[in-house]
PDB file of C-alpha atoms in Angstrom:
ATOM      1  CA  MET A 444      -5.721  24.185  -4.397  1.00  0.00           C
ATOM      2  CA  ASN A 445      -6.365  24.888  -8.057  1.00  0.00           C
ATOM      3  CA  GLU A 446      -9.736  23.824  -9.437  1.00  0.00           C
ATOM      4  CA  VAL A 447      -7.924  21.615 -11.948  1.00  0.00           C
ATOM      5  CA  ALA A 448      -5.839  19.204  -9.897  1.00  0.00           C
ATOM      6  CA  ILE A 449      -3.386  16.638 -11.179  1.00  0.00           C
ATOM      7  CA  VAL A 450      -4.470  13.268  -9.829  1.00  0.00           C
ATOM      8  CA  SER A 451      -2.284  10.176  -9.789  1.00  0.00           C
ATOM      9  CA  ALA A 452      -3.980   6.871  -9.020  1.00  0.00           C
ATOM     10  CA  ILE A 453      -1.850   4.147  -7.446  1.00  0.00           C
ATOM     11  CA  ILE A 454      -2.927   0.513  -7.671  1.00  0.00           C
ATOM     12  CA  PRO A 455      -0.901  -2.263  -6.019  1.00  0.00           C
ATOM     13  CA  CYS A 456      -1.660  -5.669  -7.446  1.00  0.00           C
ATOM     14  CA  LEU A 457      -0.526  -9.257  -7.739  1.00  0.00           C
ATOM     15  CA  ASP A 458      -1.968 -11.767 -10.207  1.00  0.00           C
ATOM     16  CA  GLU A 459      -5.017  -9.688 -11.162  1.00  0.00           C
ATOM     17  CA  GLU A 460      -5.096 -10.285 -14.923  1.00  0.00           C
ATOM     18  CA  MET A 461      -8.862 -10.757 -14.963  1.00  0.00           C
ATOM     19  CA  ALA A 462      -9.587  -7.376 -13.399  1.00  0.00           C
ATOM     20  CA  ILE A 463      -6.734  -4.939 -13.847  1.00  0.00           C
ATOM     21  CA  GLY A 464      -7.512  -3.864 -17.404  1.00  0.00           C
ATOM     22  CA  GLN A 465     -11.082  -2.947 -16.480  1.00  0.00           C
ATOM     23  CA  VAL A 466      -9.900  -1.175 -13.339  1.00  0.00           C
ATOM     24  CA  VAL A 467      -7.343   0.951 -15.179  1.00  0.00           C
ATOM     25  CA  THR A 468      -9.868   1.846 -17.878  1.00  0.00           C
ATOM     26  CA  ALA A 469     -12.447   2.843 -15.254  1.00  0.00           C
ATOM     27  CA  VAL A 470      -9.952   4.986 -13.334  1.00  0.00           C
ATOM     28  CA  LEU A 471      -8.782   6.830 -16.446  1.00  0.00           C
ATOM     29  CA  ALA A 472     -12.431   7.491 -17.313  1.00  0.00           C
ATOM     30  CA  GLN A 473     -12.661   9.517 -14.075  1.00  0.00           C
ATOM     31  CA  ASN A 474     -10.122  12.023 -15.435  1.00  0.00           C
ATOM     32  CA  ALA A 475      -7.172  10.700 -13.467  1.00  0.00           C
ATOM     33  CA  SER A 476      -4.000  12.203 -14.879  1.00  0.00           C
ATOM     34  CA  GLU A 477      -2.210   8.859 -14.673  1.00  0.00           C
ATOM     35  CA  VAL A 478      -2.524   5.357 -13.298  1.00  0.00           C
ATOM     36  CA  VAL A 479       0.516   3.760 -11.681  1.00  0.00           C
ATOM     37  CA  VAL A 480       0.169  -0.004 -11.254  1.00  0.00           C
ATOM     38  CA  VAL A 481       2.634  -1.503  -8.815  1.00  0.00           C
ATOM     39  CA  ASP A 482       3.089  -5.158  -9.656  1.00  0.00           C
ATOM     40  CA  GLY A 483       4.379  -7.460  -6.949  1.00  0.00           C
ATOM     41  CA  GLY A 484       5.779 -10.062  -9.333  1.00  0.00           C
ATOM     42  CA  SER A 485       2.657 -11.429 -10.999  1.00  0.00           C
ATOM     43  CA  ARG A 486       2.958 -14.751 -12.777  1.00  0.00           C
ATOM     44  CA  ASP A 487       0.018 -14.068 -15.057  1.00  0.00           C
ATOM     45  CA  ARG A 488      -0.708 -11.312 -17.597  1.00  0.00           C
ATOM     46  CA  THR A 489      -1.373  -8.558 -15.085  1.00  0.00           C
ATOM     47  CA  VAL A 490       1.450  -6.336 -16.359  1.00  0.00           C
ATOM     48  CA  GLU A 491       0.527  -6.824 -20.003  1.00  0.00           C
ATOM     49  CA  ARG A 492      -3.131  -6.021 -19.464  1.00  0.00           C
ATOM     50  CA  ALA A 493      -2.445  -3.038 -17.235  1.00  0.00           C
ATOM     51  CA  GLU A 494      -0.124  -1.486 -19.820  1.00  0.00           C
ATOM     52  CA  ALA A 495      -2.563  -2.215 -22.636  1.00  0.00           C
ATOM     53  CA  ALA A 496      -5.265  -0.339 -20.728  1.00  0.00           C
ATOM     54  CA  GLY A 497      -3.032   2.720 -20.358  1.00  0.00           C
ATOM     55  CA  ALA A 498      -1.308   2.287 -17.005  1.00  0.00           C
ATOM     56  CA  ARG A 499       2.349   2.855 -16.244  1.00  0.00           C
ATOM     57  CA  VAL A 500       3.605  -0.288 -14.538  1.00  0.00           C
ATOM     58  CA  ILE A 501       6.458  -0.543 -12.074  1.00  0.00           C
ATOM     59  CA  VAL A 502       7.604  -3.690 -10.318  1.00  0.00           C
ATOM     60  CA  GLU A 503       8.213  -3.897  -6.587  1.00  0.00           C
ATOM     61  CA  PRO A 504       9.710  -7.358  -6.004  1.00  0.00           C
ATOM     62  CA  ARG A 505       9.645  -7.052  -2.210  1.00  0.00           C
ATOM     63  CA  ARG A 506       6.379  -8.338  -0.802  1.00  0.00           C
ATOM     64  CA  GLY A 507       4.343  -6.128   1.490  1.00  0.00           C
ATOM     65  CA  TYR A 508       1.361  -3.874   0.848  1.00  0.00           C
ATOM     66  CA  GLY A 509       3.045  -0.831   2.363  1.00  0.00           C
ATOM     67  CA  ARG A 510       6.164  -1.362   0.268  1.00  0.00           C
ATOM     68  CA  ALA A 511       4.066  -1.496  -2.891  1.00  0.00           C
ATOM     69  CA  ILE A 512       2.242   1.705  -1.964  1.00  0.00           C
ATOM     70  CA  GLN A 513       5.480   3.497  -1.171  1.00  0.00           C
ATOM     71  CA  ALA A 514       6.912   2.422  -4.524  1.00  0.00           C
ATOM     72  CA  GLY A 515       3.832   3.790  -6.257  1.00  0.00           C
ATOM     73  CA  ILE A 516       4.078   7.098  -4.425  1.00  0.00           C
ATOM     74  CA  ALA A 517       7.736   7.424  -5.424  1.00  0.00           C
ATOM     75  CA  ALA A 518       6.863   6.676  -9.043  1.00  0.00           C
ATOM     76  CA  ALA A 519       3.958   9.124  -9.306  1.00  0.00           C
ATOM     77  CA  ARG A 520       4.546  12.146 -11.490  1.00  0.00           C
ATOM     78  CA  ASP A 521       6.333  14.974  -9.710  1.00  0.00           C
ATOM     79  CA  ASP A 522       3.571  17.511 -10.267  1.00  0.00           C
ATOM     80  CA  ALA A 523       0.745  15.365  -8.874  1.00  0.00           C
ATOM     81  CA  ASP A 524      -1.418  17.302  -6.414  1.00  0.00           C
ATOM     82  CA  ILE A 525      -3.595  14.437  -5.189  1.00  0.00           C
ATOM     83  CA  LEU A 526      -2.896  10.737  -4.802  1.00  0.00           C
ATOM     84  CA  VAL A 527      -5.727   8.219  -5.026  1.00  0.00           C
ATOM     85  CA  PHE A 528      -5.287   4.656  -3.803  1.00  0.00           C
ATOM     86  CA  LEU A 529      -7.425   1.655  -4.709  1.00  0.00           C
ATOM     87  CA  ASP A 530      -7.179  -2.092  -5.207  1.00  0.00           C
ATOM     88  CA  GLY A 531      -6.735  -3.774  -8.562  1.00  0.00           C
ATOM     89  CA  ASP A 532      -9.318  -6.535  -8.205  1.00  0.00           C
ATOM     90  CA  GLY A 533     -12.332  -4.485  -9.279  1.00  0.00           C
ATOM     91  CA  SER A 534     -13.937  -4.379  -5.841  1.00  0.00           C
ATOM     92  CA  ASP A 535     -13.442  -0.626  -5.391  1.00  0.00           C
ATOM     93  CA  VAL A 536     -15.921   1.390  -7.441  1.00  0.00           C
ATOM     94  CA  ALA A 537     -13.723   3.704  -9.521  1.00  0.00           C
ATOM     95  CA  GLU A 538     -16.703   5.877 -10.411  1.00  0.00           C
ATOM     96  CA  PHE A 539     -16.485   7.303  -6.876  1.00  0.00           C
ATOM     97  CA  ILE A 540     -13.043   8.810  -7.498  1.00  0.00           C
ATOM     98  CA  PRO A 541     -14.546  12.276  -8.199  1.00  0.00           C
ATOM     99  CA  ASP A 542     -16.336  12.066  -4.833  1.00  0.00           C
ATOM    100  CA  LEU A 543     -12.994  11.428  -3.137  1.00  0.00           C
ATOM    101  CA  VAL A 544     -11.111  14.122  -5.019  1.00  0.00           C
ATOM    102  CA  SER A 545     -13.616  16.987  -5.159  1.00  0.00           C
ATOM    103  CA  PRO A 546     -13.609  17.835  -1.413  1.00  0.00           C
ATOM    104  CA  ILE A 547      -9.818  18.137  -1.576  1.00  0.00           C
ATOM    105  CA  VAL A 548      -9.935  20.336  -4.663  1.00  0.00           C
ATOM    106  CA  ALA A 549     -12.559  22.507  -2.966  1.00  0.00           C
ATOM    107  CA  GLY A 550     -10.381  22.898   0.128  1.00  0.00           C
ATOM    108  CA  GLN A 551     -12.882  21.126   2.391  1.00  0.00           C
ATOM    109  CA  ALA A 552     -10.432  18.374   3.356  1.00  0.00           C
ATOM    110  CA  VAL A 553      -6.903  17.153   2.726  1.00  0.00           C
ATOM    111  CA  PHE A 554      -7.839  13.481   3.184  1.00  0.00           C
ATOM    112  CA  VAL A 555     -10.952  11.604   2.072  1.00  0.00           C
ATOM    113  CA  LEU A 556     -11.700   7.987   2.954  1.00  0.00           C
ATOM    114  CA  GLY A 557     -14.051   5.867   0.899  1.00  0.00           C
ATOM    115  CA  SER A 558     -16.045   3.708   3.304  1.00  0.00           C
ATOM    116  CA  ARG A 559     -16.985   0.272   2.002  1.00  0.00           C
ATOM    117  CA  VAL A 560     -19.306  -0.443   4.911  1.00  0.00           C
ATOM    118  CA  ARG A 561     -21.433   2.544   3.953  1.00  0.00           C
ATOM    119  CA  GLY A 562     -23.236   2.728   0.635  1.00  0.00           C
ATOM    120  CA  SER A 563     -24.348  -0.097  -1.622  1.00  0.00           C
ATOM    121  CA  ARG A 564     -22.526  -3.409  -1.125  1.00  0.00           C
ATOM    122  CA  GLU A 565     -22.906  -6.426  -3.360  1.00  0.00           C
ATOM    123  CA  PRO A 566     -23.635  -9.611  -1.408  1.00  0.00           C
ATOM    124  CA  GLY A 567     -20.394 -11.343  -0.506  1.00  0.00           C
ATOM    125  CA  SER A 568     -18.233  -8.349  -1.397  1.00  0.00           C
ATOM    126  CA  LEU A 569     -16.907  -8.011   2.160  1.00  0.00           C
ATOM    127  CA  SER A 570     -16.048 -11.046   4.251  1.00  0.00           C
ATOM    128  CA  PRO A 571     -17.006 -11.320   7.935  1.00  0.00           C
ATOM    129  CA  GLN A 572     -13.294 -10.842   8.763  1.00  0.00           C
ATOM    130  CA  GLN A 573     -13.214  -7.550   6.847  1.00  0.00           C
ATOM    131  CA  LEU A 574     -16.388  -6.277   8.474  1.00  0.00           C
ATOM    132  CA  LEU A 575     -15.062  -7.182  11.919  1.00  0.00           C
ATOM    133  CA  ALA A 576     -11.737  -5.466  11.195  1.00  0.00           C
ATOM    134  CA  ALA A 577     -13.587  -2.349  10.057  1.00  0.00           C
ATOM    135  CA  HIS A 578     -15.666  -2.327  13.248  1.00  0.00           C
ATOM    136  CA  VAL A 579     -12.725  -2.896  15.586  1.00  0.00           C
ATOM    137  CA  GLY A 580     -10.494  -0.442  13.755  1.00  0.00           C
ATOM    138  CA  SER A 581     -13.108   2.287  13.745  1.00  0.00           C
ATOM    139  CA  LEU A 582     -13.812   1.719  17.444  1.00  0.00           C
ATOM    140  CA  LEU A 583     -10.136   2.050  18.371  1.00  0.00           C
ATOM    141  CA  LEU A 584      -9.725   5.155  16.228  1.00  0.00           C
ATOM    142  CA  ARG A 585     -12.752   6.753  17.844  1.00  0.00           C
ATOM    143  CA  LEU A 586     -11.710   5.867  21.403  1.00  0.00           C
ATOM    144  CA  VAL A 587      -8.083   6.933  21.053  1.00  0.00           C
ATOM    145  CA  TYR A 588      -8.278   9.823  18.591  1.00  0.00           C
ATOM    146  CA  GLY A 589     -11.935  10.773  18.394  1.00  0.00           C
ATOM    147  CA  ALA A 590     -11.909   9.972  14.672  1.00  0.00           C
ATOM    148  CA  SER A 591     -15.185   9.090  12.970  1.00  0.00           C
ATOM    149  CA  PHE A 592     -13.887   6.719  10.282  1.00  0.00           C
ATOM    150  CA  THR A 593     -16.063   3.646   9.795  1.00  0.00           C
ATOM    151  CA  ASP A 594     -13.694   1.523   7.717  1.00  0.00           C
ATOM    152  CA  LEU A 595     -10.058   0.645   7.027  1.00  0.00           C
ATOM    153  CA  SER A 596     -10.720   0.833   3.304  1.00  0.00           C
ATOM    154  CA  PRO A 597      -7.767   1.070   0.888  1.00  0.00           C
ATOM    155  CA  PHE A 598      -9.883   3.354  -1.357  1.00  0.00           C
ATOM    156  CA  ARG A 599      -8.846   6.888  -0.413  1.00  0.00           C
ATOM    157  CA  ALA A 600      -7.406  10.191  -1.599  1.00  0.00           C
ATOM    158  CA  ILE A 601      -4.958  12.598  -0.009  1.00  0.00           C
ATOM    159  CA  ARG A 602      -3.053  15.731  -0.895  1.00  0.00           C
ATOM    160  CA  ARG A 603       0.458  14.699  -1.776  1.00  0.00           C
ATOM    161  CA  ASP A 604       2.147  17.436   0.239  1.00  0.00           C
ATOM    162  CA  GLU A 605       0.220  16.418   3.356  1.00  0.00           C
ATOM    163  CA  LEU A 606       1.083  12.760   2.841  1.00  0.00           C
ATOM    164  CA  LYS A 607       4.785  13.603   2.776  1.00  0.00           C
ATOM    165  CA  GLY A 608       4.463  15.192   6.199  1.00  0.00           C
ATOM    166  CA  LEU A 609       2.761  12.209   7.848  1.00  0.00           C
ATOM    167  CA  GLY A 610       5.953  10.184   8.247  1.00  0.00           C
ATOM    168  CA  MET A 611       4.480   6.886   7.055  1.00  0.00           C
ATOM    169  CA  LYS A 612       6.602   3.854   7.950  1.00  0.00           C
ATOM    170  CA  GLU A 613       4.517   0.671   7.782  1.00  0.00           C
ATOM    171  CA  GLU A 614       5.607  -1.752   5.052  1.00  0.00           C
ATOM    172  CA  THR A 615       2.906  -4.416   5.284  1.00  0.00           C
ATOM    173  CA  TYR A 616      -0.868  -4.656   5.712  1.00  0.00           C
ATOM    174  CA  GLY A 617      -0.853  -2.038   8.461  1.00  0.00           C
ATOM    175  CA  TRP A 618      -0.297   0.824   5.993  1.00  0.00           C
ATOM    176  CA  ASN A 619      -3.975   1.747   5.672  1.00  0.00           C
ATOM    177  CA  LEU A 620      -4.501   1.830   9.428  1.00  0.00           C
ATOM    178  CA  GLU A 621      -1.314   3.803   9.993  1.00  0.00           C
ATOM    179  CA  MET A 622      -2.453   6.502   7.586  1.00  0.00           C
ATOM    180  CA  LEU A 623      -5.785   6.840   9.385  1.00  0.00           C
ATOM    181  CA  MET A 624      -4.054   7.050  12.750  1.00  0.00           C
ATOM    182  CA  ARG A 625      -1.560   9.675  11.597  1.00  0.00           C
ATOM    183  CA  VAL A 626      -4.252  11.728   9.881  1.00  0.00           C
ATOM    184  CA  ALA A 627      -6.375  11.614  13.045  1.00  0.00           C
ATOM    185  CA  ALA A 628      -3.464  12.321  15.392  1.00  0.00           C
ATOM    186  CA  ALA A 629      -2.412  15.308  13.278  1.00  0.00           C
ATOM    187  CA  ARG A 630      -6.006  16.587  13.283  1.00  0.00           C
ATOM    188  CA  LEU A 631      -5.900  17.007   9.518  1.00  0.00           C
ATOM    189  CA  PRO A 632      -9.172  18.052   7.854  1.00  0.00           C
ATOM    190  CA  ALA A 633     -10.661  14.736   6.790  1.00  0.00           C
ATOM    191  CA  ILE A 634     -14.018  13.450   5.677  1.00  0.00           C
ATOM    192  CA  GLU A 635     -15.501  10.112   4.721  1.00  0.00           C
ATOM    193  CA  VAL A 636     -17.771   9.296   1.794  1.00  0.00           C
ATOM    194  CA  ALA A 637     -19.862   6.191   1.257  1.00  0.00           C
ATOM    195  CA  VAL A 638     -18.559   4.146  -1.690  1.00  0.00           C
ATOM    196  CA  GLY A 639     -19.909   0.664  -1.023  1.00  0.00           C
ATOM    197  CA  GLN A 640     -18.166  -2.360  -2.503  1.00  0.00           C
ATOM    198  CA  ARG A 641     -18.381  -4.786  -5.399  1.00  0.00           C
ATOM    199  CA  ARG A 642     -17.405  -8.419  -5.492  1.00  0.00           C
ATOM    200  CA  ARG A 643     -13.904  -8.815  -6.876  1.00  0.00           C
ATOM    201  CA  ILE A 644     -13.897  -9.580 -10.591  1.00  0.00           C
ATOM    202  CA  GLY A 645     -11.733 -12.681 -10.350  1.00  0.00           C
ATOM    203  CA  GLY A 646      -8.967 -14.438  -8.504  1.00  0.00           C
ATOM    204  CA  VAL A 647      -8.635 -14.947  -4.763  1.00  0.00           C
ATOM    205  CA  SER A 648      -8.234 -12.241  -2.153  1.00  0.00           C
ATOM    206  CA  LYS A 649      -4.755 -12.135  -0.611  1.00  0.00           C
ATOM    207  CA  VAL A 650      -6.412 -11.561   2.775  1.00  0.00           C
ATOM    208  CA  SER A 651     -10.110 -12.345   3.013  1.00  0.00           C
ATOM    209  CA  GLY A 652      -9.929 -15.371   0.709  1.00  0.00           C
ATOM    210  CA  ASN A 653      -7.242 -17.067   2.774  1.00  0.00           C
ATOM    211  CA  LEU A 654      -7.598 -17.783   6.490  1.00  0.00           C
ATOM    212  CA  ILE A 655      -3.870 -17.820   7.251  1.00  0.00           C
ATOM    213  CA  ALA A 656      -3.239 -14.602   5.326  1.00  0.00           C
ATOM    214  CA  GLY A 657      -6.229 -13.036   7.067  1.00  0.00           C
ATOM    215  CA  ILE A 658      -4.830 -13.928  10.481  1.00  0.00           C
ATOM    216  CA  LYS A 659      -1.424 -12.512   9.540  1.00  0.00           C
ATOM    217  CA  ALA A 660      -3.007  -9.297   8.299  1.00  0.00           C
ATOM    218  CA  ALA A 661      -5.086  -8.949  11.476  1.00  0.00           C
ATOM    219  CA  TRP A 662      -1.983  -9.478  13.619  1.00  0.00           C
ATOM    220  CA  SER A 663      -0.071  -6.890  11.586  1.00  0.00           C
ATOM    221  CA  ILE A 664      -2.894  -4.371  12.005  1.00  0.00           C
ATOM    222  CA  ALA A 665      -3.112  -5.002  15.765  1.00  0.00           C
ATOM    223  CA  LYS A 666       0.652  -4.583  16.204  1.00  0.00           C
ATOM    224  CA  THR A 667       0.619  -1.440  14.091  1.00  0.00           C
ATOM    225  CA  PHE A 668      -2.101   0.187  16.164  1.00  0.00           C
ATOM    226  CA  VAL A 669      -0.378  -0.496  19.497  1.00  0.00           C
ATOM    227  CA  ARG A 670       3.083   0.470  18.233  1.00  0.00           C
ATOM    228  CA  LEU A 671       1.972   3.620  16.508  1.00  0.00           C
ATOM    229  CA  ALA A 672      -0.338   4.718  19.315  1.00  0.00           C
ATOM    230  CA  LEU A 673       2.608   4.549  21.714  1.00  0.00           C
ATOM    231  CA  GLU A 674       4.896   6.276  19.214  1.00  0.00           C
ATOM    232  CA  LEU A 675       2.458   9.090  18.539  1.00  0.00           C
ATOM    233  CA  ARG A 676       1.878   9.564  22.268  1.00  0.00           C
ATOM    234  CA  GLY A 677       5.633   9.910  22.709  1.00  0.00           C
ATOM    235  CA  GLU A 678       5.821  12.441  19.879  1.00  0.00           C
ATOM    236  CA  THR A 679       3.041  14.466  21.483  1.00  0.00           C
ATOM    237  CA  ALA A 680       4.751  14.383  24.884  1.00  0.00           C
ATOM    238  CA  ARG A 681       7.950  15.767  23.364  1.00  0.00           C
TER     239      ARG A 681
END
């Protein structure tokens, strides 16, 4: 890959007016070529503040994390080499974007995961549910695929051409896990970097801040792992 890569950052969000402007500004400061904010129908000033900070905003009215990510991928500029994904609540440390991108530019990996459970974490930045999910997810990935990921973090970077070949399908919270499973199953060159985590700037988490949503997300992740593990085993057998 060329030393100067075109990087598109994709940020799905819903009702994040308190954080999104700062997040977009921080991402652009890391030399991202563009920021695509995918709004899920916010009822506050998320769209206004994202655009004011320099993002291009698209609206995906259908709920579902995976749907929002897919919409962002489709909207990214055609010549983007690398796609970076992060949340819009300020919890992901945008200053680590160069650490995610540089191994890909250098040809050392095609996928880089930012691990929240490694590195410096602000107290209360990750809920017990998130830490448990990271532990269980990493254990399953290691047992089934021999992968050494320690987290299911949404903060990650991947070469766009490699992403197209993964065959991603998940439309809800299972998207992040599905990508890790497909990367591991395909034996793509991947590394993990410690990025830590901040407390979200404002608002309430759609998952960790709500018990019912957290249970739904956990169920979606569990179903995704079982379904995809069986599917990938079938693909390998063929």
